[in-house]
Each structure stands twice: as structure tokens, then as C-alpha cells.
Short mmCIF file of C-alpha atoms in Angstrom, two decimals:
data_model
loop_
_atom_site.label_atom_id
_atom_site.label_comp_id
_atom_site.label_asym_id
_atom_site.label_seq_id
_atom_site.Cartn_x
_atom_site.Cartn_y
_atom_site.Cartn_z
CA UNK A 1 14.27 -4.99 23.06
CA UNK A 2 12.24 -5.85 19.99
CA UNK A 3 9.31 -7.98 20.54
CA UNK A 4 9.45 -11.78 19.52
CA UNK A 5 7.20 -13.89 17.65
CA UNK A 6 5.33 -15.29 20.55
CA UNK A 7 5.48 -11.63 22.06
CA UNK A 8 3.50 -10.51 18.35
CA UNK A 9 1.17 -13.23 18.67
CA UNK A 10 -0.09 -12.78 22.59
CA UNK A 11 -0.51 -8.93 21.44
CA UNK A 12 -2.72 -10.33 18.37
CA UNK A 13 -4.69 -12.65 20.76
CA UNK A 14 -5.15 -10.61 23.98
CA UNK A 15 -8.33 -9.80 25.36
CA UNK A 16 -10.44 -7.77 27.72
CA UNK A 17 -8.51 -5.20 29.49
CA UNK A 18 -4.96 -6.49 28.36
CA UNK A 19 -6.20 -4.55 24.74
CA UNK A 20 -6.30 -1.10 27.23
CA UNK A 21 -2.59 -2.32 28.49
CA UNK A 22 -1.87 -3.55 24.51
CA UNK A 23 -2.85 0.00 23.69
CA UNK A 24 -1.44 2.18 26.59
CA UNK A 25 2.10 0.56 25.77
CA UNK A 26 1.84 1.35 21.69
CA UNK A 27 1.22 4.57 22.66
CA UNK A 28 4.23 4.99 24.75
CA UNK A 29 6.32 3.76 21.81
CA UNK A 30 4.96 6.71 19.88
CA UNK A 31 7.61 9.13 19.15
CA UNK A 32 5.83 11.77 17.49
CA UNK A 33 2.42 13.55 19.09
CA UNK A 34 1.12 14.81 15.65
CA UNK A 35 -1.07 13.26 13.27
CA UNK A 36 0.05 13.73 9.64
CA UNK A 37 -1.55 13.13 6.32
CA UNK A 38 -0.76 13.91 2.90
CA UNK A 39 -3.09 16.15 0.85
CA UNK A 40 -3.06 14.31 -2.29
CA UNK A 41 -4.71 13.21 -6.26
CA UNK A 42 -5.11 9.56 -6.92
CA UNK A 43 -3.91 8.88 -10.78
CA UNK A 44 -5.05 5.79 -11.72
CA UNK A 45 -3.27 4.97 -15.11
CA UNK A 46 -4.49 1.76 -16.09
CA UNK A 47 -7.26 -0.53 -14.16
CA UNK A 48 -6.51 -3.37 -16.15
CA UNK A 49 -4.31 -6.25 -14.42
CA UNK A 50 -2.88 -9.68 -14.89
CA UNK A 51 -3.75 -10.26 -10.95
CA UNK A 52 -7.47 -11.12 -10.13
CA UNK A 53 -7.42 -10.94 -6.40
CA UNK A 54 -10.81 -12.22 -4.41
CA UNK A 55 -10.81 -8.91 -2.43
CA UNK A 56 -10.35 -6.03 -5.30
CA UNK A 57 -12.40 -3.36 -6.26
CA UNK A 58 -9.95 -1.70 -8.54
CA UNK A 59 -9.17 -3.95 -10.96
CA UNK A 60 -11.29 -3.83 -14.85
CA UNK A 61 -11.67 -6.37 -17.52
CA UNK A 62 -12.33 -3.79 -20.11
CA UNK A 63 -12.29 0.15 -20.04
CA UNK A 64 -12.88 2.57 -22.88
CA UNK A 65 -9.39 3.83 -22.04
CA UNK A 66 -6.82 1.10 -21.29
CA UNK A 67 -4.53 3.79 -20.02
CA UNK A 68 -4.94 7.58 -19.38
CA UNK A 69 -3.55 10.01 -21.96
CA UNK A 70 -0.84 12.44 -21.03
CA UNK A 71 -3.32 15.69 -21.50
CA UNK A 72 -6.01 14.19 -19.27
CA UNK A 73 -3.16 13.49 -16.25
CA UNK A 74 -1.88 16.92 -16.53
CA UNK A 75 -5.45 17.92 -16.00
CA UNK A 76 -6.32 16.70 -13.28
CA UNK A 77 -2.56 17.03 -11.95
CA UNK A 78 -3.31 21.31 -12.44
CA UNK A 79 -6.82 20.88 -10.93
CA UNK A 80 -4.92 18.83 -7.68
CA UNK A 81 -2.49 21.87 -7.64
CA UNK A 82 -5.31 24.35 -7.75
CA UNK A 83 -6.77 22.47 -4.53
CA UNK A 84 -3.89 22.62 -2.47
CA UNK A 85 -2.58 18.84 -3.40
CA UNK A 86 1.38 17.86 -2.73
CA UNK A 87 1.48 13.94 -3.76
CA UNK A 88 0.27 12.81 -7.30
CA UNK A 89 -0.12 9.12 -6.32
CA UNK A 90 0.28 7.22 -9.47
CA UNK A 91 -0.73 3.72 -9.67
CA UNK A 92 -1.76 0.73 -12.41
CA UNK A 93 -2.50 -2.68 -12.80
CA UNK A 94 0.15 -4.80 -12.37
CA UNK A 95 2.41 -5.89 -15.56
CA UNK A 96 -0.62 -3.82 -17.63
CA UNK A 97 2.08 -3.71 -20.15
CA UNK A 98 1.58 -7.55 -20.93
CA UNK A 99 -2.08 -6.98 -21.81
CA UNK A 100 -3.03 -6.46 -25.78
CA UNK A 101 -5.06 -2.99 -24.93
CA UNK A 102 -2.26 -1.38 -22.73
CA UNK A 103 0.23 -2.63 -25.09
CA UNK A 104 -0.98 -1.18 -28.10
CA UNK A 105 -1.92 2.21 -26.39
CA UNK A 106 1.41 2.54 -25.30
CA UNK A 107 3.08 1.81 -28.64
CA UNK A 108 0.89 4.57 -30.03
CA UNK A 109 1.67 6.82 -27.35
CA UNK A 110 5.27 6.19 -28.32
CA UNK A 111 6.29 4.01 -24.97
CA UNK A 112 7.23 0.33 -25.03
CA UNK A 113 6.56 -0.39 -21.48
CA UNK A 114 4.49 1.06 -18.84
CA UNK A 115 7.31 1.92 -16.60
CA UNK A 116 8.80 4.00 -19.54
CA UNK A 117 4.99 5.64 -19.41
CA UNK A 118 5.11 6.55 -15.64
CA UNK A 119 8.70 8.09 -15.61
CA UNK A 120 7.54 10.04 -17.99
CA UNK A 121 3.98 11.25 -16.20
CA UNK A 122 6.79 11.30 -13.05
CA UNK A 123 8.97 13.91 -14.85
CA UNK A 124 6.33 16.08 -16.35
CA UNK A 125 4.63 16.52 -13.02
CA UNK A 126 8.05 17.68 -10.88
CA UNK A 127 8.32 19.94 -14.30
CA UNK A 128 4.97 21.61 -14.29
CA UNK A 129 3.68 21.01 -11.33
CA UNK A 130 3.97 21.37 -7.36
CA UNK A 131 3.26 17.99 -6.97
CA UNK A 132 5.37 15.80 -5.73
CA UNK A 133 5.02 11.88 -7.29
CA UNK A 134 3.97 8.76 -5.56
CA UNK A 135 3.98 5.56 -7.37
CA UNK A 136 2.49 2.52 -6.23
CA UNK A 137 3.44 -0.04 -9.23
CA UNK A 138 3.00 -3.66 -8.30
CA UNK A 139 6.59 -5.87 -8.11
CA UNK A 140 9.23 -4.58 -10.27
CA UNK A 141 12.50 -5.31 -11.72
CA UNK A 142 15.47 -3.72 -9.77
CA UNK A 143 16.37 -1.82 -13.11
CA UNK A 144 12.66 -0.22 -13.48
CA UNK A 145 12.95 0.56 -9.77
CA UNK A 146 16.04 2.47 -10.82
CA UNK A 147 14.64 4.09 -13.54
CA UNK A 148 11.53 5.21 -11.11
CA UNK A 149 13.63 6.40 -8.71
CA UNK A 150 15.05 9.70 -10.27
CA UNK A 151 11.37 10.76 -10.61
CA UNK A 152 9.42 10.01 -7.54
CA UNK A 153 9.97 11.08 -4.32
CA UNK A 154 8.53 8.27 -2.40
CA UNK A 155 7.35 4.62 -3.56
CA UNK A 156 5.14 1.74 -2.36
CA UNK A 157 4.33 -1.78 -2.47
CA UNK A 158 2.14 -3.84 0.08
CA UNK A 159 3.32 -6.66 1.40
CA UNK A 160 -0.37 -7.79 2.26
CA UNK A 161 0.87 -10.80 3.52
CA UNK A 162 4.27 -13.00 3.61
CA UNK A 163 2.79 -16.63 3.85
CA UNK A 164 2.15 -18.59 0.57
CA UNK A 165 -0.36 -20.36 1.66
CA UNK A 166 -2.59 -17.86 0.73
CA UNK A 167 -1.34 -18.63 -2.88
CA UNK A 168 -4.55 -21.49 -2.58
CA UNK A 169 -7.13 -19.90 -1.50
CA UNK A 170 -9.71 -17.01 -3.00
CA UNK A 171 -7.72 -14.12 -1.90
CA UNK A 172 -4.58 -14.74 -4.23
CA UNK A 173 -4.96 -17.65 -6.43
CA UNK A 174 -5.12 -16.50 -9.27
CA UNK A 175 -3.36 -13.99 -8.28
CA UNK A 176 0.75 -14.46 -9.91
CA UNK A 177 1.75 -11.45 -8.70
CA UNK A 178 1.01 -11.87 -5.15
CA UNK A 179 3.32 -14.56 -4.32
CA UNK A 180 5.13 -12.87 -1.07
CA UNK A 181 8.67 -14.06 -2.50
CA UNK A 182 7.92 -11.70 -5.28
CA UNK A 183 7.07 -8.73 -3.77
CA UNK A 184 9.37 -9.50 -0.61
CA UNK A 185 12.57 -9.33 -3.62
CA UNK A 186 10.97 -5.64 -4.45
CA UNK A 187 10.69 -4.61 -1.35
CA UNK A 188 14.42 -5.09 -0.66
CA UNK A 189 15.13 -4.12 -3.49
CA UNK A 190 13.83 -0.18 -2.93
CA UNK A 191 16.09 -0.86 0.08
CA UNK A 192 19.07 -1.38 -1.87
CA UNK A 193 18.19 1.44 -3.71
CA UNK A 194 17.53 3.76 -0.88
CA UNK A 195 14.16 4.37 -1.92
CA UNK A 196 11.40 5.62 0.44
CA UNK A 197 8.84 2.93 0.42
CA UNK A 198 5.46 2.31 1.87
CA UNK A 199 4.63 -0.64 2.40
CA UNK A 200 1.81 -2.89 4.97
CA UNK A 201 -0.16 -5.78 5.51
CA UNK A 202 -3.93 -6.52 4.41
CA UNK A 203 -6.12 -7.65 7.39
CA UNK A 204 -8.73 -10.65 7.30
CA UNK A 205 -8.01 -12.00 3.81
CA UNK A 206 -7.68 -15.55 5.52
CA UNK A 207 -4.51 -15.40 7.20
CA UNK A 208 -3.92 -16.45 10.72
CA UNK A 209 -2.86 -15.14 13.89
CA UNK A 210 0.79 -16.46 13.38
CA UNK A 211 0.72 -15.63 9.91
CA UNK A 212 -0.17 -12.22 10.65
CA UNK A 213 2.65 -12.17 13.47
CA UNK A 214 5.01 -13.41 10.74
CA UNK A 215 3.98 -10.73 7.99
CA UNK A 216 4.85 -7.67 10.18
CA UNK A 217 8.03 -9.72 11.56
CA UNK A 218 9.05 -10.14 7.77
CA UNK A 219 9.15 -6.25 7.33
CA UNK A 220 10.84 -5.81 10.93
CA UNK A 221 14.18 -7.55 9.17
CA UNK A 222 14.08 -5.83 6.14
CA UNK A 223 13.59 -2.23 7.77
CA UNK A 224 16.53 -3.51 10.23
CA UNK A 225 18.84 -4.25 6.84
CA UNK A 226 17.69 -1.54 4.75
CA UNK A 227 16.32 1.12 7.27
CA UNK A 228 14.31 2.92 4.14
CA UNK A 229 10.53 1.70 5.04
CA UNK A 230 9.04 5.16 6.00
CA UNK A 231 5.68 4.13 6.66
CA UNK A 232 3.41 0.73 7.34
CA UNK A 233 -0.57 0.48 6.47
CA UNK A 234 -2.37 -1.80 8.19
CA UNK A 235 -5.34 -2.13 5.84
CA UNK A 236 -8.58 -3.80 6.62
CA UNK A 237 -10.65 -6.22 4.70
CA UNK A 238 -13.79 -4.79 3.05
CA UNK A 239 -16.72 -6.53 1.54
CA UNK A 240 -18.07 -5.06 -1.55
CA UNK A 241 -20.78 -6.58 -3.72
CA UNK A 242 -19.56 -8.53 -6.75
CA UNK A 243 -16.28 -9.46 -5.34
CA UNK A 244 -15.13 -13.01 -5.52
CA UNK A 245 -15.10 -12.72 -1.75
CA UNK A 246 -18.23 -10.46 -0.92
CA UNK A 247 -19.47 -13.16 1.55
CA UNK A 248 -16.05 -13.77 3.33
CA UNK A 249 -16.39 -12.05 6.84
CA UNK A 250 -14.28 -8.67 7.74
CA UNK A 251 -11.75 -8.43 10.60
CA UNK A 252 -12.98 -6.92 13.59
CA UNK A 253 -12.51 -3.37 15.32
CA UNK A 254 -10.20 -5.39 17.67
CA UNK A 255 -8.84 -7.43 15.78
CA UNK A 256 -7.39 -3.96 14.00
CA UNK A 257 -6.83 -2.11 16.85
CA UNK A 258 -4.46 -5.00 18.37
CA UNK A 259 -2.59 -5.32 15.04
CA UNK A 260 -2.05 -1.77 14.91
CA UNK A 261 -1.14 -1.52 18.60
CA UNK A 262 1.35 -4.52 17.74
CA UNK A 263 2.58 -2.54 14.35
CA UNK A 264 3.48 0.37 16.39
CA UNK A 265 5.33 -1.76 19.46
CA UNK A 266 7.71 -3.23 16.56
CA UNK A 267 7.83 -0.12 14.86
CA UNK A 268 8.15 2.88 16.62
CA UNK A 269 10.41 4.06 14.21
CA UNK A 270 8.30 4.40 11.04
CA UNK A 271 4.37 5.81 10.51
CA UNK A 272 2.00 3.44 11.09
CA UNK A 273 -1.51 3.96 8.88
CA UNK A 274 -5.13 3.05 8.65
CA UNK A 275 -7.01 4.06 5.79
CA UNK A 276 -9.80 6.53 7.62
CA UNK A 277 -11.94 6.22 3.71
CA UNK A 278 -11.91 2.65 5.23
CA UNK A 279 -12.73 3.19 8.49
CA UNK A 280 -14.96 6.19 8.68
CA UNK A 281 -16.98 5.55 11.77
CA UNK A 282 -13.65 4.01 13.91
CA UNK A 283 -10.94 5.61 12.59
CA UNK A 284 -10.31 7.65 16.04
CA UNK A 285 -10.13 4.71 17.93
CA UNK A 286 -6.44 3.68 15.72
CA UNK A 287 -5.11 6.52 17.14
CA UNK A 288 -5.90 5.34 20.23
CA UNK A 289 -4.01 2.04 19.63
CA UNK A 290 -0.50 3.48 17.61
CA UNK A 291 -1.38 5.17 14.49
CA UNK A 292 0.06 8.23 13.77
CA UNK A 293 -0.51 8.65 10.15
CA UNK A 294 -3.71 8.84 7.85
CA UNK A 295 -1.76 8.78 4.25
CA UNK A 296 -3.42 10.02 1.49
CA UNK A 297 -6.32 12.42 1.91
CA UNK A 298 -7.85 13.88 -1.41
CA UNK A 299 -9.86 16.37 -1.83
CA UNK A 300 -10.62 15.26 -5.21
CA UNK A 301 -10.42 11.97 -6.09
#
């Protein structure tokens, strides 16, 4: 039997030596003993972004390069392959395409959108490489999640969270893109498509116990529909200097090892990951609690 809401939220609230029990009971829902990770380059196309999210380090408001040229990806793409790498994870800012300095450097690369850009970065890698491409694109059309499809052999989107309250606050409000209807339609629709998707929540952004409950109950259904989720992050919080919300507190240890644990209860069908860059001096203790899965590990970027 599936856990319930209330179930969900008594794991996310538990305490003292119920998180040993909350732990000892994720791990018996574990179905496979090894850890696995993916040996892999980070390409990151564009920086630039229409979203401005409170928490983000990645985002620019100017580069010298709005996007990455072909030759410099395949570089880096043969250096990857020379290391060992399997995944090119290819990612970008969120409808870059929109923006005046993406725009134009697609138009003289010969591209009119940026999805038209990454199938082809997609193809040339499975052409000239071992490599094997990831792409992590921000909410998409169903047609440019077809188009993606025939060149990637996974695909991913977070969730972060399904309430729209957050909508208000610093985390997402000025933010367009993160409104959870949005990205809940992509999500689905990879399903539809039969996509392998990654998807997860984002921890201590402001959202609440029952909000948290109701993010990773949200996925639950659409993994029951669609059955193509193959993996969940559960991604902490981070402070970073310069951030809209440097001062806003991170989640606790156990406040991420009982959301794991709870992950892994309602999922024990599908990989459940914590970032270890994240986590360097804790990251043993997830496995403890239901993670079986430390994504992408590069040895270069």
C-alpha cells in the first residue's frame, strides 16, 4: 500500500528515534543494493534566462558568448570521451531563444530556435561521439519534446515544487517559468511521449511540510499514469553570496534525510538522488536514509 498524505507528512515531521525507524523502513523498500552514478560532461549552452529565481547560481545577465559554438561543444564533448564520460548533459536558460543575444546568435548560426540548436548538438554527439545526451531544457512544448526525443536518450525537468504559492515569494516570483502548472503539463507530457525523465523537488526554498508532502505526491500520480519517471532528486537549498536569497536559512541534515527516506517509501520503484557536489561532508548519511543514486559525476566540469 502506497503511503497517504498524512502518512508523507508524519515521515516529514518525525523525530528522535522514529528518523532510525523512518530510515530502517526506506531502506527495506530499496530494491537494488548498488549505488550508481553516471560519469558525465556538463554542457552549458546558454546561461542567459527569462527566469530570475531567488536561489540560482547559474543564471547570467550578460556573457561574452550568449550561446556556445558548435566547435567549442565538440571539444569538450572529445575531451569528456577521452576521460571516460557516457552522458553529455546539455542544459540552457529557459526560453533563451526569446532573448535579443541568443536570438541573434542563433540566426547566425543558422537556427531559429534553441531547441532546433540542441537537436542538433544532440545528433552530432550520438554521431561522433560515445556520449550519450542528456538534456535538461526548462518547460517545453509537446512538439519540441518530440523533436528532442529522437536525439537524447534520457531527459529532465524539476518539479522543485507543485504549490503556487511560492509564485509570491523570493524563490519564484519573478520567476514565469516556474509556475508548477507549467512544468507539471511537461512533465506529463515526456510521459505521453515515453520519454525517460528526471525529475525532483528543491528543499527549503520556503515551502512547507504539507507542501513538500504534496510535491512528491504530485509525481507519485504521474509516475502511476505514465510509469516513465526513472529517477527523483531531492535537491537541497544552498546559500551562495549575491543571491537574492543568500540570507534565507538552508534545510537541515534531517530535514533531508526524512524527505529522502519518505522519497524512497513512495518510490521504491525509481532512483532516488542527492547531489553529493551539494552535500560533500553528509552525503553518506542519504544512503543511509533511501538513496541509491548519485547522478551526474564529472570528472571535468
Amino acid at each position: 500500500m502506497k503511503p497517504s498524505k498524512d502518512d508523507l507528512k508524519n515521515y516529514l515531521k518525525c523525530e528522535g528515534i522514529h528518523i532510525l525507524d523512518l530510515m530502517k523502513k526506506a531502506l527495506e523498500k530499496q530494491r537494488e543494493k548498488t549505488i550508481t552514478y553516471s560519469r558525465n560532461v556538463f554542457i552549458p549552452v546558454t546561461r542567459l534566462c527569462r527566469n530570475r529565481c531567488g536561489y540560482c547560481t547559474f543564471r547570467r545577465d550578460k556573457t561574452e558568448t550568449p550561446i556556445l559554438a558548435p566547435d567549442d561543444i565538440m571539444r569538450r564533448l572529445k575531451k569528456a570521451e577521452s576521460y571516460g564520460c557516457r552522458e553529455a548533459l546539455f542544459t540552457f536558460g529557459e526560453a533563451a531563444d526569446q532573448l535579443e543575444p541568443v536570438k541573434n546568435q542563433l540566426e547566425k548560426l543558422g537556427y531559429d530556435t534553441i531547441v532546433e540548436y540542441i537537436h542538433h548538438l544532440c545528433q552530432e554527439t550520438l554521431k561522433n561521439t560515445l556520449l550519450l545526451p542528456h538534456t535538461n531544457m526548462g518547460i517545453l512544448k509537446f512538439k519540441d519534446l518530440k523533436i528532442l526525443k529522437e536525439v537524447n536518450a534520457s531527459m529532465g525537468l524539476m518539479l522543485e515544487t507543485s504549490s503556487p504559492r511560492l509564485m509570491k515569494t523570493i524563490a519564484h516570483k519573478e520567476s514565469p517559468g516556474k509556475d508548477p502548472k507549467l512544468r507539471i503539463r511537461t512533465i506529463k507530457d515526456a510521459g505521453k511521449l515515453k520519454i525517460p525523465f528526471t525529475t525532483g523537488l528543491l528543499i527549503g526554498i520556503g515551502e512547507t511540510i504539507e507542501e513538500r508532502a504534496e510535491s512528491l505526491l504530485e509525481l507519485r500520480r504521474i509516475q502511476d499514469k505514465y510509469g516513465h519517471i526513472q529517477e527523483i532528486i531531492i535537491q537541497n537549498f544552498r546559500s551562495k553570496p549575491g543571491i537574492p536569497m543568500e540570507n534565507h536559512p538552508e534545510p537541515t541534515l534531517l530535514e533531508m534525510i526524512k524527505t529522502v527516506a519518505a522519497s524512497k517509501i513512495l518510490f521504491p520503484d525509481v532512483s532516488i538522488q542527492v547531489p553529493p557536489n551539494l552535500n560533500r561532508e553528509t552525503s553518506e548519511m542519504f544512503l543511509l536514509a533511501g538513496a541509491d543514486d548519485w547522478g551526474g559525476v564529472s570528472p571535468l566540469s
